[in-house]
């Protein structure tokens, strides 16, 4: 009997809502996405905020680095109008706000938290994220991912029960050695990796593969034989509406 492949909403339903906002996450839950993917960084005063870029320039009406603002400043910026004026009241959320909301849902939405610490070093980001997950008892619903191998290793040392995923681009030939040394429990990758011989070897070793960012049925159809465990997409409804069964 086939099981439904999981579909994660990339930064929420970011194809139709401003990314990494509560509006985008609520839209994901409305269409019953299996999970949401989001990005976290730290403010100047140590709050874990949900935003992709190291600066606020692209997705808010402000300018500057996330790390240079305290939370009381950051929360006042408009994080929705860049996408459409009707979202002008959207702001940068705290991870705490998102996780608290997840606990109110009537189904176990998975949360893929990407730690954006591969460019800027955020001291204690790992500890703070784990603390929030513990606070809301969401250990079984959270996946922590990063391009930063040292960060993933630190998470594993702090709490090896939390699922970790190594983010990669391209097709690194030494991937099996890398993931075994960190260690991690899954790999998040591009379609090219999932379709490669190395990708198949990784799956044979028992590492689930989640592929980003697949936004059309034609892209998805190329992956059908790749046996990936999840798709990360800006448009989860496209796939959920089709009731895809593997």
PDB file of C-alpha atoms in Angstrom:
ATOM      1  CA  UNK A   1       0.000   0.000   0.000  1.00  0.00           C
ATOM      2  CA  UNK A   2       1.433   3.389  -1.003  1.00  0.00           C
ATOM      3  CA  UNK A   3       1.985   6.197   1.422  1.00  0.00           C
ATOM      4  CA  UNK A   4       1.639   9.884   0.723  1.00  0.00           C
ATOM      5  CA  UNK A   5       4.958  11.594   0.110  1.00  0.00           C
ATOM      6  CA  UNK A   6       5.419  14.549   2.415  1.00  0.00           C
ATOM      7  CA  UNK A   7       5.130  18.098   1.116  1.00  0.00           C
ATOM      8  CA  UNK A   8       6.696  20.962   3.036  1.00  0.00           C
ATOM      9  CA  UNK A   9       5.719  24.583   2.460  1.00  0.00           C
ATOM     10  CA  UNK A  10       8.952  26.462   1.682  1.00  0.00           C
ATOM     11  CA  UNK A  11       9.100  29.499   3.996  1.00  0.00           C
ATOM     12  CA  UNK A  12       5.375  28.893   4.295  1.00  0.00           C
ATOM     13  CA  UNK A  13       3.260  29.123   1.145  1.00  0.00           C
ATOM     14  CA  UNK A  14       5.775  31.605  -0.210  1.00  0.00           C
ATOM     15  CA  UNK A  15       4.473  31.500  -3.775  1.00  0.00           C
ATOM     16  CA  UNK A  16       1.269  33.206  -2.671  1.00  0.00           C
ATOM     17  CA  UNK A  17       2.157  34.918   0.614  1.00  0.00           C
ATOM     18  CA  UNK A  18       5.140  36.901   1.913  1.00  0.00           C
ATOM     19  CA  UNK A  19       7.753  34.347   2.924  1.00  0.00           C
ATOM     20  CA  UNK A  20       8.463  33.469   6.555  1.00  0.00           C
ATOM     21  CA  UNK A  21       5.404  35.298   7.877  1.00  0.00           C
ATOM     22  CA  UNK A  22       2.514  34.000   9.946  1.00  0.00           C
ATOM     23  CA  UNK A  23       0.231  34.509   6.922  1.00  0.00           C
ATOM     24  CA  UNK A  24       2.395  32.117   4.886  1.00  0.00           C
ATOM     25  CA  UNK A  25       2.487  29.539   7.684  1.00  0.00           C
ATOM     26  CA  UNK A  26      -1.275  29.715   8.300  1.00  0.00           C
ATOM     27  CA  UNK A  27      -1.819  29.151   4.584  1.00  0.00           C
ATOM     28  CA  UNK A  28       0.297  25.996   4.793  1.00  0.00           C
ATOM     29  CA  UNK A  29      -1.813  24.632   7.629  1.00  0.00           C
ATOM     30  CA  UNK A  30      -5.000  25.534   5.777  1.00  0.00           C
ATOM     31  CA  UNK A  31      -4.068  23.274   2.859  1.00  0.00           C
ATOM     32  CA  UNK A  32      -2.816  20.632   5.311  1.00  0.00           C
ATOM     33  CA  UNK A  33       0.809  20.691   4.198  1.00  0.00           C
ATOM     34  CA  UNK A  34       2.753  18.001   6.040  1.00  0.00           C
ATOM     35  CA  UNK A  35       5.296  20.564   7.183  1.00  0.00           C
ATOM     36  CA  UNK A  36       6.646  24.085   6.921  1.00  0.00           C
ATOM     37  CA  UNK A  37      10.241  25.101   6.286  1.00  0.00           C
ATOM     38  CA  UNK A  38      11.493  28.327   7.850  1.00  0.00           C
ATOM     39  CA  UNK A  39      14.762  30.147   8.528  1.00  0.00           C
ATOM     40  CA  UNK A  40      16.077  31.557  11.805  1.00  0.00           C
ATOM     41  CA  UNK A  41      18.675  34.105  12.863  1.00  0.00           C
ATOM     42  CA  UNK A  42      19.430  36.063  16.040  1.00  0.00           C
ATOM     43  CA  UNK A  43      18.709  39.680  16.903  1.00  0.00           C
ATOM     44  CA  UNK A  44      21.192  41.899  18.697  1.00  0.00           C
ATOM     45  CA  UNK A  45      19.500  41.064  22.006  1.00  0.00           C
ATOM     46  CA  UNK A  46      19.477  37.326  21.349  1.00  0.00           C
ATOM     47  CA  UNK A  47      15.927  36.667  20.169  1.00  0.00           C
ATOM     48  CA  UNK A  48      15.380  33.906  17.583  1.00  0.00           C
ATOM     49  CA  UNK A  49      13.601  35.476  14.617  1.00  0.00           C
ATOM     50  CA  UNK A  50      12.215  33.935  11.438  1.00  0.00           C
ATOM     51  CA  UNK A  51      13.786  35.480   8.339  1.00  0.00           C
ATOM     52  CA  UNK A  52      15.834  34.106   5.448  1.00  0.00           C
ATOM     53  CA  UNK A  53      18.309  36.842   4.564  1.00  0.00           C
ATOM     54  CA  UNK A  54      21.027  38.157   6.859  1.00  0.00           C
ATOM     55  CA  UNK A  55      19.699  41.647   6.086  1.00  0.00           C
ATOM     56  CA  UNK A  56      16.121  42.895   6.237  1.00  0.00           C
ATOM     57  CA  UNK A  57      16.443  44.843   2.967  1.00  0.00           C
ATOM     58  CA  UNK A  58      14.651  42.431   0.591  1.00  0.00           C
ATOM     59  CA  UNK A  59      11.644  41.394   2.676  1.00  0.00           C
ATOM     60  CA  UNK A  60      10.869  44.448   4.828  1.00  0.00           C
ATOM     61  CA  UNK A  61      10.692  48.226   4.503  1.00  0.00           C
ATOM     62  CA  UNK A  62      13.890  48.527   6.540  1.00  0.00           C
ATOM     63  CA  UNK A  63      17.611  48.379   5.798  1.00  0.00           C
ATOM     64  CA  UNK A  64      20.367  46.668   7.753  1.00  0.00           C
ATOM     65  CA  UNK A  65      21.544  43.403   9.248  1.00  0.00           C
ATOM     66  CA  UNK A  66      19.239  41.336  11.454  1.00  0.00           C
ATOM     67  CA  UNK A  67      22.054  41.041  14.011  1.00  0.00           C
ATOM     68  CA  UNK A  68      22.231  44.829  14.423  1.00  0.00           C
ATOM     69  CA  UNK A  69      18.611  45.281  15.567  1.00  0.00           C
ATOM     70  CA  UNK A  70      17.051  44.481  18.924  1.00  0.00           C
ATOM     71  CA  UNK A  71      13.710  42.687  18.771  1.00  0.00           C
ATOM     72  CA  UNK A  72      11.651  45.747  19.701  1.00  0.00           C
ATOM     73  CA  UNK A  73      13.038  47.513  16.642  1.00  0.00           C
ATOM     74  CA  UNK A  74      12.801  44.571  14.274  1.00  0.00           C
ATOM     75  CA  UNK A  75       9.167  43.722  14.986  1.00  0.00           C
ATOM     76  CA  UNK A  76       8.026  47.161  13.826  1.00  0.00           C
ATOM     77  CA  UNK A  77       9.104  46.699  10.221  1.00  0.00           C
ATOM     78  CA  UNK A  78       6.571  45.865   7.521  1.00  0.00           C
ATOM     79  CA  UNK A  79       7.413  42.363   6.250  1.00  0.00           C
ATOM     80  CA  UNK A  80       4.516  41.994   3.818  1.00  0.00           C
ATOM     81  CA  UNK A  81       4.132  44.983   1.501  1.00  0.00           C
ATOM     82  CA  UNK A  82       7.138  43.981  -0.626  1.00  0.00           C
ATOM     83  CA  UNK A  83       5.031  41.013  -1.722  1.00  0.00           C
ATOM     84  CA  UNK A  84       1.656  42.783  -1.941  1.00  0.00           C
ATOM     85  CA  UNK A  85       0.176  45.854  -0.195  1.00  0.00           C
ATOM     86  CA  UNK A  86      -2.607  43.736   1.335  1.00  0.00           C
ATOM     87  CA  UNK A  87       0.026  42.087   3.572  1.00  0.00           C
ATOM     88  CA  UNK A  88       1.287  45.376   5.051  1.00  0.00           C
ATOM     89  CA  UNK A  89       0.454  44.275   8.597  1.00  0.00           C
ATOM     90  CA  UNK A  90       2.695  41.222   8.455  1.00  0.00           C
ATOM     91  CA  UNK A  91       5.853  41.441  10.554  1.00  0.00           C
ATOM     92  CA  UNK A  92       8.929  39.311  11.161  1.00  0.00           C
ATOM     93  CA  UNK A  93       7.810  36.617  13.624  1.00  0.00           C
ATOM     94  CA  UNK A  94       9.697  35.127  16.513  1.00  0.00           C
ATOM     95  CA  UNK A  95      10.347  31.387  16.323  1.00  0.00           C
ATOM     96  CA  UNK A  96       8.589  31.235  19.680  1.00  0.00           C
ATOM     97  CA  UNK A  97       5.456  32.710  18.088  1.00  0.00           C
ATOM     98  CA  UNK A  98       5.498  30.151  15.281  1.00  0.00           C
ATOM     99  CA  UNK A  99       6.026  27.173  17.577  1.00  0.00           C
ATOM    100  CA  UNK A 100       3.311  28.326  19.962  1.00  0.00           C
ATOM    101  CA  UNK A 101       0.925  28.529  16.985  1.00  0.00           C
ATOM    102  CA  UNK A 102       1.907  25.012  15.871  1.00  0.00           C
ATOM    103  CA  UNK A 103       0.725  23.657  19.231  1.00  0.00           C
ATOM    104  CA  UNK A 104      -2.786  25.038  18.538  1.00  0.00           C
ATOM    105  CA  UNK A 105      -3.265  23.109  15.276  1.00  0.00           C
ATOM    106  CA  UNK A 106      -5.493  20.066  14.981  1.00  0.00           C
ATOM    107  CA  UNK A 107      -2.801  17.972  13.309  1.00  0.00           C
ATOM    108  CA  UNK A 108       0.938  17.440  13.887  1.00  0.00           C
ATOM    109  CA  UNK A 109       2.493  19.940  11.458  1.00  0.00           C
ATOM    110  CA  UNK A 110       6.215  19.293  11.023  1.00  0.00           C
ATOM    111  CA  UNK A 111       8.577  22.258  11.332  1.00  0.00           C
ATOM    112  CA  UNK A 112      11.876  22.305   9.447  1.00  0.00           C
ATOM    113  CA  UNK A 113      13.953  25.009  11.138  1.00  0.00           C
ATOM    114  CA  UNK A 114      16.918  26.040   9.014  1.00  0.00           C
ATOM    115  CA  UNK A 115      19.659  27.676  11.065  1.00  0.00           C
ATOM    116  CA  UNK A 116      21.055  30.494   8.921  1.00  0.00           C
ATOM    117  CA  UNK A 117      24.509  30.450  10.459  1.00  0.00           C
ATOM    118  CA  UNK A 118      26.667  29.573   7.478  1.00  0.00           C
ATOM    119  CA  UNK A 119      27.540  33.231   6.775  1.00  0.00           C
ATOM    120  CA  UNK A 120      27.193  34.947  10.166  1.00  0.00           C
ATOM    121  CA  UNK A 121      28.139  33.190  13.398  1.00  0.00           C
ATOM    122  CA  UNK A 122      25.299  33.482  15.883  1.00  0.00           C
ATOM    123  CA  UNK A 123      26.563  32.398  19.325  1.00  0.00           C
ATOM    124  CA  UNK A 124      24.179  30.020  21.093  1.00  0.00           C
ATOM    125  CA  UNK A 125      21.681  29.904  18.219  1.00  0.00           C
ATOM    126  CA  UNK A 126      21.561  26.121  18.558  1.00  0.00           C
ATOM    127  CA  UNK A 127      20.910  26.261  22.320  1.00  0.00           C
ATOM    128  CA  UNK A 128      18.175  28.861  21.928  1.00  0.00           C
ATOM    129  CA  UNK A 129      16.372  26.929  19.191  1.00  0.00           C
ATOM    130  CA  UNK A 130      16.524  23.688  21.163  1.00  0.00           C
ATOM    131  CA  UNK A 131      15.230  25.483  24.260  1.00  0.00           C
ATOM    132  CA  UNK A 132      12.179  26.753  22.356  1.00  0.00           C
ATOM    133  CA  UNK A 133      11.467  23.307  20.928  1.00  0.00           C
ATOM    134  CA  UNK A 134      11.658  21.832  24.421  1.00  0.00           C
ATOM    135  CA  UNK A 135       9.465  24.594  25.834  1.00  0.00           C
ATOM    136  CA  UNK A 136       6.617  23.646  23.493  1.00  0.00           C
ATOM    137  CA  UNK A 137       7.306  19.883  23.626  1.00  0.00           C
ATOM    138  CA  UNK A 138       7.714  19.727  19.837  1.00  0.00           C
ATOM    139  CA  UNK A 139      10.779  17.483  19.680  1.00  0.00           C
ATOM    140  CA  UNK A 140       9.000  14.905  17.514  1.00  0.00           C
ATOM    141  CA  UNK A 141       7.704  17.550  15.087  1.00  0.00           C
ATOM    142  CA  UNK A 142      10.920  19.467  14.444  1.00  0.00           C
ATOM    143  CA  UNK A 143      13.785  18.986  12.005  1.00  0.00           C
ATOM    144  CA  UNK A 144      16.857  21.194  12.295  1.00  0.00           C
ATOM    145  CA  UNK A 145      18.812  21.807   9.107  1.00  0.00           C
ATOM    146  CA  UNK A 146      21.845  23.868   8.113  1.00  0.00           C
ATOM    147  CA  UNK A 147      24.634  24.201   5.565  1.00  0.00           C
ATOM    148  CA  UNK A 148      26.934  24.584   8.576  1.00  0.00           C
ATOM    149  CA  UNK A 149      28.432  21.206   9.518  1.00  0.00           C
ATOM    150  CA  UNK A 150      29.799  22.482  12.852  1.00  0.00           C
ATOM    151  CA  UNK A 151      26.356  23.727  13.850  1.00  0.00           C
ATOM    152  CA  UNK A 152      24.718  20.383  13.078  1.00  0.00           C
ATOM    153  CA  UNK A 153      27.420  18.572  15.025  1.00  0.00           C
ATOM    154  CA  UNK A 154      26.794  20.874  17.983  1.00  0.00           C
ATOM    155  CA  UNK A 155      23.053  20.184  17.858  1.00  0.00           C
ATOM    156  CA  UNK A 156      23.722  16.450  17.829  1.00  0.00           C
ATOM    157  CA  UNK A 157      25.971  16.803  20.878  1.00  0.00           C
ATOM    158  CA  UNK A 158      23.373  18.886  22.732  1.00  0.00           C
ATOM    159  CA  UNK A 159      20.408  16.662  21.867  1.00  0.00           C
ATOM    160  CA  UNK A 160      20.853  13.642  19.631  1.00  0.00           C
ATOM    161  CA  UNK A 161      17.117  12.867  19.670  1.00  0.00           C
ATOM    162  CA  UNK A 162      16.273  15.865  17.454  1.00  0.00           C
ATOM    163  CA  UNK A 163      16.309  15.080  13.746  1.00  0.00           C
ATOM    164  CA  UNK A 164      19.061  16.951  11.918  1.00  0.00           C
ATOM    165  CA  UNK A 165      19.447  17.427   8.179  1.00  0.00           C
ATOM    166  CA  UNK A 166      22.488  18.530   6.200  1.00  0.00           C
ATOM    167  CA  UNK A 167      21.734  21.070   3.490  1.00  0.00           C
ATOM    168  CA  UNK A 168      23.747  20.705   0.314  1.00  0.00           C
ATOM    169  CA  UNK A 169      23.986  22.185  -3.159  1.00  0.00           C
ATOM    170  CA  UNK A 170      25.145  20.254  -6.191  1.00  0.00           C
ATOM    171  CA  UNK A 171      26.450  16.687  -5.942  1.00  0.00           C
ATOM    172  CA  UNK A 172      29.294  16.474  -3.396  1.00  0.00           C
ATOM    173  CA  UNK A 173      31.160  13.219  -3.939  1.00  0.00           C
ATOM    174  CA  UNK A 174      32.234  12.892  -0.298  1.00  0.00           C
ATOM    175  CA  UNK A 175      28.728  13.287   1.106  1.00  0.00           C
ATOM    176  CA  UNK A 176      28.530   9.884   2.808  1.00  0.00           C
ATOM    177  CA  UNK A 177      31.723  10.494   4.753  1.00  0.00           C
ATOM    178  CA  UNK A 178      30.552  13.991   5.717  1.00  0.00           C
ATOM    179  CA  UNK A 179      27.120  12.981   7.025  1.00  0.00           C
ATOM    180  CA  UNK A 180      28.543  10.037   8.950  1.00  0.00           C
ATOM    181  CA  UNK A 181      31.084  12.298  10.652  1.00  0.00           C
ATOM    182  CA  UNK A 182      28.632  15.032  11.691  1.00  0.00           C
ATOM    183  CA  UNK A 183      26.392  12.882  12.098  1.00  0.00           C
ATOM    184  CA  UNK A 184      22.935  13.738  10.695  1.00  0.00           C
ATOM    185  CA  UNK A 185      19.736  11.826  10.054  1.00  0.00           C
ATOM    186  CA  UNK A 186      18.653  13.275   6.669  1.00  0.00           C
ATOM    187  CA  UNK A 187      19.816  15.284   3.657  1.00  0.00           C
ATOM    188  CA  UNK A 188      18.105  18.279   2.051  1.00  0.00           C
ATOM    189  CA  UNK A 189      19.214  18.776  -1.523  1.00  0.00           C
ATOM    190  CA  UNK A 190      18.499  19.842  -5.075  1.00  0.00           C
ATOM    191  CA  UNK A 191      16.778  17.566  -7.571  1.00  0.00           C
ATOM    192  CA  UNK A 192      20.075  16.833  -9.339  1.00  0.00           C
ATOM    193  CA  UNK A 193      21.457  15.164  -6.216  1.00  0.00           C
ATOM    194  CA  UNK A 194      18.343  13.061  -5.670  1.00  0.00           C
ATOM    195  CA  UNK A 195      18.582  11.808  -9.247  1.00  0.00           C
ATOM    196  CA  UNK A 196      22.310  11.040  -9.083  1.00  0.00           C
ATOM    197  CA  UNK A 197      24.076   7.754  -8.393  1.00  0.00           C
ATOM    198  CA  UNK A 198      25.488   9.250  -5.187  1.00  0.00           C
ATOM    199  CA  UNK A 199      21.991  10.267  -4.123  1.00  0.00           C
ATOM    200  CA  UNK A 200      20.808   6.703  -4.557  1.00  0.00           C
ATOM    201  CA  UNK A 201      23.744   5.416  -2.496  1.00  0.00           C
ATOM    202  CA  UNK A 202      22.843   7.848   0.287  1.00  0.00           C
ATOM    203  CA  UNK A 203      19.280   6.534   0.337  1.00  0.00           C
ATOM    204  CA  UNK A 204      20.545   2.953   0.404  1.00  0.00           C
ATOM    205  CA  UNK A 205      22.468   3.857   3.554  1.00  0.00           C
ATOM    206  CA  UNK A 206      19.164   4.874   5.153  1.00  0.00           C
ATOM    207  CA  UNK A 207      19.293   8.664   4.867  1.00  0.00           C
ATOM    208  CA  UNK A 208      15.940  10.221   3.887  1.00  0.00           C
ATOM    209  CA  UNK A 209      16.219  12.855   1.155  1.00  0.00           C
ATOM    210  CA  UNK A 210      14.063  15.980   0.988  1.00  0.00           C
ATOM    211  CA  UNK A 211      14.326  18.000  -2.216  1.00  0.00           C
ATOM    212  CA  UNK A 212      14.055  21.780  -2.569  1.00  0.00           C
ATOM    213  CA  UNK A 213      12.498  23.777  -4.271  1.00  0.00           C
ATOM    214  CA  UNK A 214      10.044  21.910  -6.533  1.00  0.00           C
ATOM    215  CA  UNK A 215       7.220  24.107  -7.809  1.00  0.00           C
ATOM    216  CA  UNK A 216       5.690  22.371 -10.834  1.00  0.00           C
ATOM    217  CA  UNK A 217       4.288  18.958 -11.659  1.00  0.00           C
ATOM    218  CA  UNK A 218       6.817  18.584 -14.482  1.00  0.00           C
ATOM    219  CA  UNK A 219       9.674  19.043 -11.986  1.00  0.00           C
ATOM    220  CA  UNK A 220       8.000  16.615  -9.619  1.00  0.00           C
ATOM    221  CA  UNK A 221       7.411  13.951 -12.275  1.00  0.00           C
ATOM    222  CA  UNK A 222      11.160  13.778 -12.922  1.00  0.00           C
ATOM    223  CA  UNK A 223      11.616  12.798  -9.269  1.00  0.00           C
ATOM    224  CA  UNK A 224       9.003  10.048  -9.079  1.00  0.00           C
ATOM    225  CA  UNK A 225      11.570   7.269  -9.506  1.00  0.00           C
ATOM    226  CA  UNK A 226      14.014   8.868  -7.060  1.00  0.00           C
ATOM    227  CA  UNK A 227      12.127   7.709  -3.965  1.00  0.00           C
ATOM    228  CA  UNK A 228      12.625  10.998  -2.097  1.00  0.00           C
ATOM    229  CA  UNK A 229      10.789  11.229   1.213  1.00  0.00           C
ATOM    230  CA  UNK A 230       9.660  14.840   0.882  1.00  0.00           C
ATOM    231  CA  UNK A 231       9.330  17.779  -1.472  1.00  0.00           C
ATOM    232  CA  UNK A 232       9.889  21.351  -0.292  1.00  0.00           C
ATOM    233  CA  UNK A 233       7.782  23.722  -2.383  1.00  0.00           C
ATOM    234  CA  UNK A 234       6.497  27.295  -2.589  1.00  0.00           C
ATOM    235  CA  UNK A 235       3.138  25.897  -3.771  1.00  0.00           C
ATOM    236  CA  UNK A 236       2.163  22.869  -1.660  1.00  0.00           C
ATOM    237  CA  UNK A 237      -1.457  23.005  -2.770  1.00  0.00           C
ATOM    238  CA  UNK A 238      -0.481  22.023  -6.328  1.00  0.00           C
ATOM    239  CA  UNK A 239       0.667  18.643  -5.071  1.00  0.00           C
ATOM    240  CA  UNK A 240      -1.818  18.166  -2.249  1.00  0.00           C
ATOM    241  CA  UNK A 241      -4.757  18.861  -4.566  1.00  0.00           C
ATOM    242  CA  UNK A 242      -3.539  16.096  -6.870  1.00  0.00           C
ATOM    243  CA  UNK A 243      -3.535  13.669  -3.930  1.00  0.00           C
ATOM    244  CA  UNK A 244      -0.260  12.176  -5.064  1.00  0.00           C
ATOM    245  CA  UNK A 245       0.270   8.643  -3.799  1.00  0.00           C
ATOM    246  CA  UNK A 246       3.521   6.752  -4.219  1.00  0.00           C
TER     247      UNK A 246
END
